[in-house]
Coordinates of C-alpha atoms in Angstrom, one line a residue:
X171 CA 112.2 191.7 67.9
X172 CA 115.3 191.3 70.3
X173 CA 118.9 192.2 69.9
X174 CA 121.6 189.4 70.9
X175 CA 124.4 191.0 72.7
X176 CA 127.3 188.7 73.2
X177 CA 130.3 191.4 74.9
X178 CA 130.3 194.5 75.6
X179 CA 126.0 194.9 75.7
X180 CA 126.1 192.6 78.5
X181 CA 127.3 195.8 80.6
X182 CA 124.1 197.6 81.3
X183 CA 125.9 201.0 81.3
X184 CA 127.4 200.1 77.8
X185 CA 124.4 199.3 76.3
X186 CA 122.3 202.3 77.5
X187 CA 124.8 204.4 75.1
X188 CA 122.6 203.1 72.0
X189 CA 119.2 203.5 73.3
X190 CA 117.5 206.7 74.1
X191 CA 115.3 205.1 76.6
X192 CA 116.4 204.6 80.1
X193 CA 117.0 200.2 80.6
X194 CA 117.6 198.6 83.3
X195 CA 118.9 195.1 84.5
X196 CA 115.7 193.3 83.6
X197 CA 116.0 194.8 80.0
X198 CA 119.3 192.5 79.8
X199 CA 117.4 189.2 79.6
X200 CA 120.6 186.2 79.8
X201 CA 119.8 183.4 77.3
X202 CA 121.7 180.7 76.1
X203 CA 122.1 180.6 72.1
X204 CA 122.9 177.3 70.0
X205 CA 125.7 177.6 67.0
X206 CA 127.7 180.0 67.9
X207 CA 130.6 180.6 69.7
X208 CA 132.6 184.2 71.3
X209 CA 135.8 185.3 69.6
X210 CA 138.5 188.0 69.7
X211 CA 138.8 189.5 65.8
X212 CA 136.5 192.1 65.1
X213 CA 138.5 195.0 64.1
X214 CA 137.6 198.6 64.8
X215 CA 140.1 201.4 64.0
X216 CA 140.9 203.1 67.2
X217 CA 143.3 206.0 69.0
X218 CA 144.2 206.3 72.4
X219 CA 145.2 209.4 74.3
X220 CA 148.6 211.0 73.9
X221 CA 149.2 209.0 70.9
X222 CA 148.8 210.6 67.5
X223 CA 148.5 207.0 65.9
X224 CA 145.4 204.9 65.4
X225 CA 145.8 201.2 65.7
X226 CA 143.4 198.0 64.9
X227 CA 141.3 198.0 67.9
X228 CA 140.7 193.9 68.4
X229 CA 137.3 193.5 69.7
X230 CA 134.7 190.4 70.7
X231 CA 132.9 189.4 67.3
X232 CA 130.8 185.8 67.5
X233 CA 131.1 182.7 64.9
X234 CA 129.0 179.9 63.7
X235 CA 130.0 177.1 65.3
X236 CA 127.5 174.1 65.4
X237 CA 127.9 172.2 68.4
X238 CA 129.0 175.3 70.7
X239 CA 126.8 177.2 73.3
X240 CA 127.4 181.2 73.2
X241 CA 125.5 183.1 76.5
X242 CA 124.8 186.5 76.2
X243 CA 121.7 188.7 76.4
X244 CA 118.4 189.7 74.2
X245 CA 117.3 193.2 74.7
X246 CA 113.3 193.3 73.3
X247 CA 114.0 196.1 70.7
X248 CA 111.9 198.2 68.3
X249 CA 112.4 198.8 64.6
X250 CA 113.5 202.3 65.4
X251 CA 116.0 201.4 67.8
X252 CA 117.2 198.7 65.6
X253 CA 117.7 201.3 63.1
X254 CA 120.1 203.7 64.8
X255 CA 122.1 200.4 66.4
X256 CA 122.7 199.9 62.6
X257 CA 124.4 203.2 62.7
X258 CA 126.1 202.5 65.6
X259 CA 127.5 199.2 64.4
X260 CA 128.0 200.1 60.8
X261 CA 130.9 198.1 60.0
X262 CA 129.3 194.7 61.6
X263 CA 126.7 192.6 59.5
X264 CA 123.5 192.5 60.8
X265 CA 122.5 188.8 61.2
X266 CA 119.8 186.9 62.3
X267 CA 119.6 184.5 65.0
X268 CA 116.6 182.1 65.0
X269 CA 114.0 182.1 68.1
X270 CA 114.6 178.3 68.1
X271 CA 118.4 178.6 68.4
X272 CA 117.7 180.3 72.8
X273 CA 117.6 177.3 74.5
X274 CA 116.4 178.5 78.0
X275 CA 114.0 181.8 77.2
X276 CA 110.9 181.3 74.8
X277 CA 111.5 184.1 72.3
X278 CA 108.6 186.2 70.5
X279 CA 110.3 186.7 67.8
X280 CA 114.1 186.1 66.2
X281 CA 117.1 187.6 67.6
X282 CA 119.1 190.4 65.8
X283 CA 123.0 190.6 66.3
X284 CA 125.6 192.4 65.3
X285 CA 128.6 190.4 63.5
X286 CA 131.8 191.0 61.6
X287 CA 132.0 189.1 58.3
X288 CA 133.8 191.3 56.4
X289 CA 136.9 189.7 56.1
X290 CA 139.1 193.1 56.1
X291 CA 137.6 193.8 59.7
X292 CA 138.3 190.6 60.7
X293 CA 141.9 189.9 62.9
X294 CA 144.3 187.3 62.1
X295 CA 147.1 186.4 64.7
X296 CA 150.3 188.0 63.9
X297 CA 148.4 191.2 63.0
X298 CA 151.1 194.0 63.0
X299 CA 149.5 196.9 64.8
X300 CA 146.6 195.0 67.0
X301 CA 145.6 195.4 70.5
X302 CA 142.6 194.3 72.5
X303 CA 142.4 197.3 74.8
X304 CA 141.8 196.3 78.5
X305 CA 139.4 198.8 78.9
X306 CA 136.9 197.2 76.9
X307 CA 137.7 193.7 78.5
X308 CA 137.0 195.5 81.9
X309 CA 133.3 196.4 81.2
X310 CA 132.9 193.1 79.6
X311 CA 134.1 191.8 83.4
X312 CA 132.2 194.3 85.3
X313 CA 129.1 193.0 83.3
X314 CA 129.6 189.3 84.8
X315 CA 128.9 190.4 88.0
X316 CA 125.2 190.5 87.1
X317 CA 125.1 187.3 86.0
X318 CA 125.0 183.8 87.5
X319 CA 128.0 181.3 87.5
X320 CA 126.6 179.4 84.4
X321 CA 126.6 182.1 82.3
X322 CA 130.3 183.9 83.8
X323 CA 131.9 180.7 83.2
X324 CA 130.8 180.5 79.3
X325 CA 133.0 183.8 79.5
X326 CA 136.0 182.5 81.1
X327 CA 137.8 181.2 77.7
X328 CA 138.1 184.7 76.3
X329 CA 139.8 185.9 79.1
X330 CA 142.6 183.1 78.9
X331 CA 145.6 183.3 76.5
X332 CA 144.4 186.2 74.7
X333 CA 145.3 186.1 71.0
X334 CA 146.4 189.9 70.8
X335 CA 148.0 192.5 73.3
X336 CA 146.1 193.6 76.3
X337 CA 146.8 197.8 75.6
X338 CA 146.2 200.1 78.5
X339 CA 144.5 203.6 78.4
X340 CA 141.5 205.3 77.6
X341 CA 140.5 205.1 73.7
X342 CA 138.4 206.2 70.7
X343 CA 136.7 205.2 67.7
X344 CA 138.3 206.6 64.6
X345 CA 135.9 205.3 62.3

């Protein structure tokens, strides 16, 4: 079994904060997936320092989308560790993604990933009170330097005209 990671578990160091053993590079395994396609609306309540407020966190969440071509990585996984990633993502669905959707890796087995489709946790432009915090687009970049052009250049659309607020500072989950 694999797990599709599509933003911020492209970013080796990310990752490794929901698995107990040690990954490396190799672990991160870049495919290319059919039918879906990168977005900014997952919501996830969040505070950042000095600021006694929490705010609607906007984060990268994936869509169905038949004709597109989403890169990202598969990380073989084991039921255990799919298990506690459930934890970790508990307010994304878990989904599956088909073995015969990767177009340039011959799967074992289906793909897991972790989606928002609850339409409460899901952004809409004009949201009062919504930020994408730079931080997060930062690891997402510092990821793409592991990668080859093909797959940074599948990335460059979410970094253009972003939808919400870039917000600055070092944050937390509050949920």
């Amino acid at each position: 079994m694999y797990l599709f990671g599509f933003g911020s578990l492209i970013n080796l160091s990310s990752a490794q904060k929901s698995f107990k053993r040690v990954l490396s590079q190799r672990d991160l395994i870049p495919v290319k997936i059919s039918g879906f396609k990168r977005v900014w609306n997952a919501v996830e309540s969040i505070q950042f320092e000095n600021e006694n407020q929490g705010i609607n966190g906007v984060f990268l969440n994936i869509k169905k989308e038949e004709n597109s071509i989403l890169f990202g990585v598969m990380i073989e996984i084991s039921e255990e560790e799919l298990e506690v990633l459930k934890l970790r993502e508990k307010n994304y669905s878990c989904i599956t993604i088909k073995k015969e959707s990767v177009l340039n890796f011959k799967a074992k087995g289906d793909l897991i990933a972790f989606m928002t489709t609850n339409e409460e946790k899901i952004a809409k432009i004009g949201d009062k009170n919504s930020f994408i915090p730079f931080k997060y687009t930062q690891v997402v970049k510092e990821a793409l330097k592991n990668y080859d052009e093909e797959f940074n250049k599948n990335f460059e659309e979410i970094f253009k005209d972003y939808p919400f607020s870039l917000k600055e500072g070092n944050y937390t989950f509050t949920d």
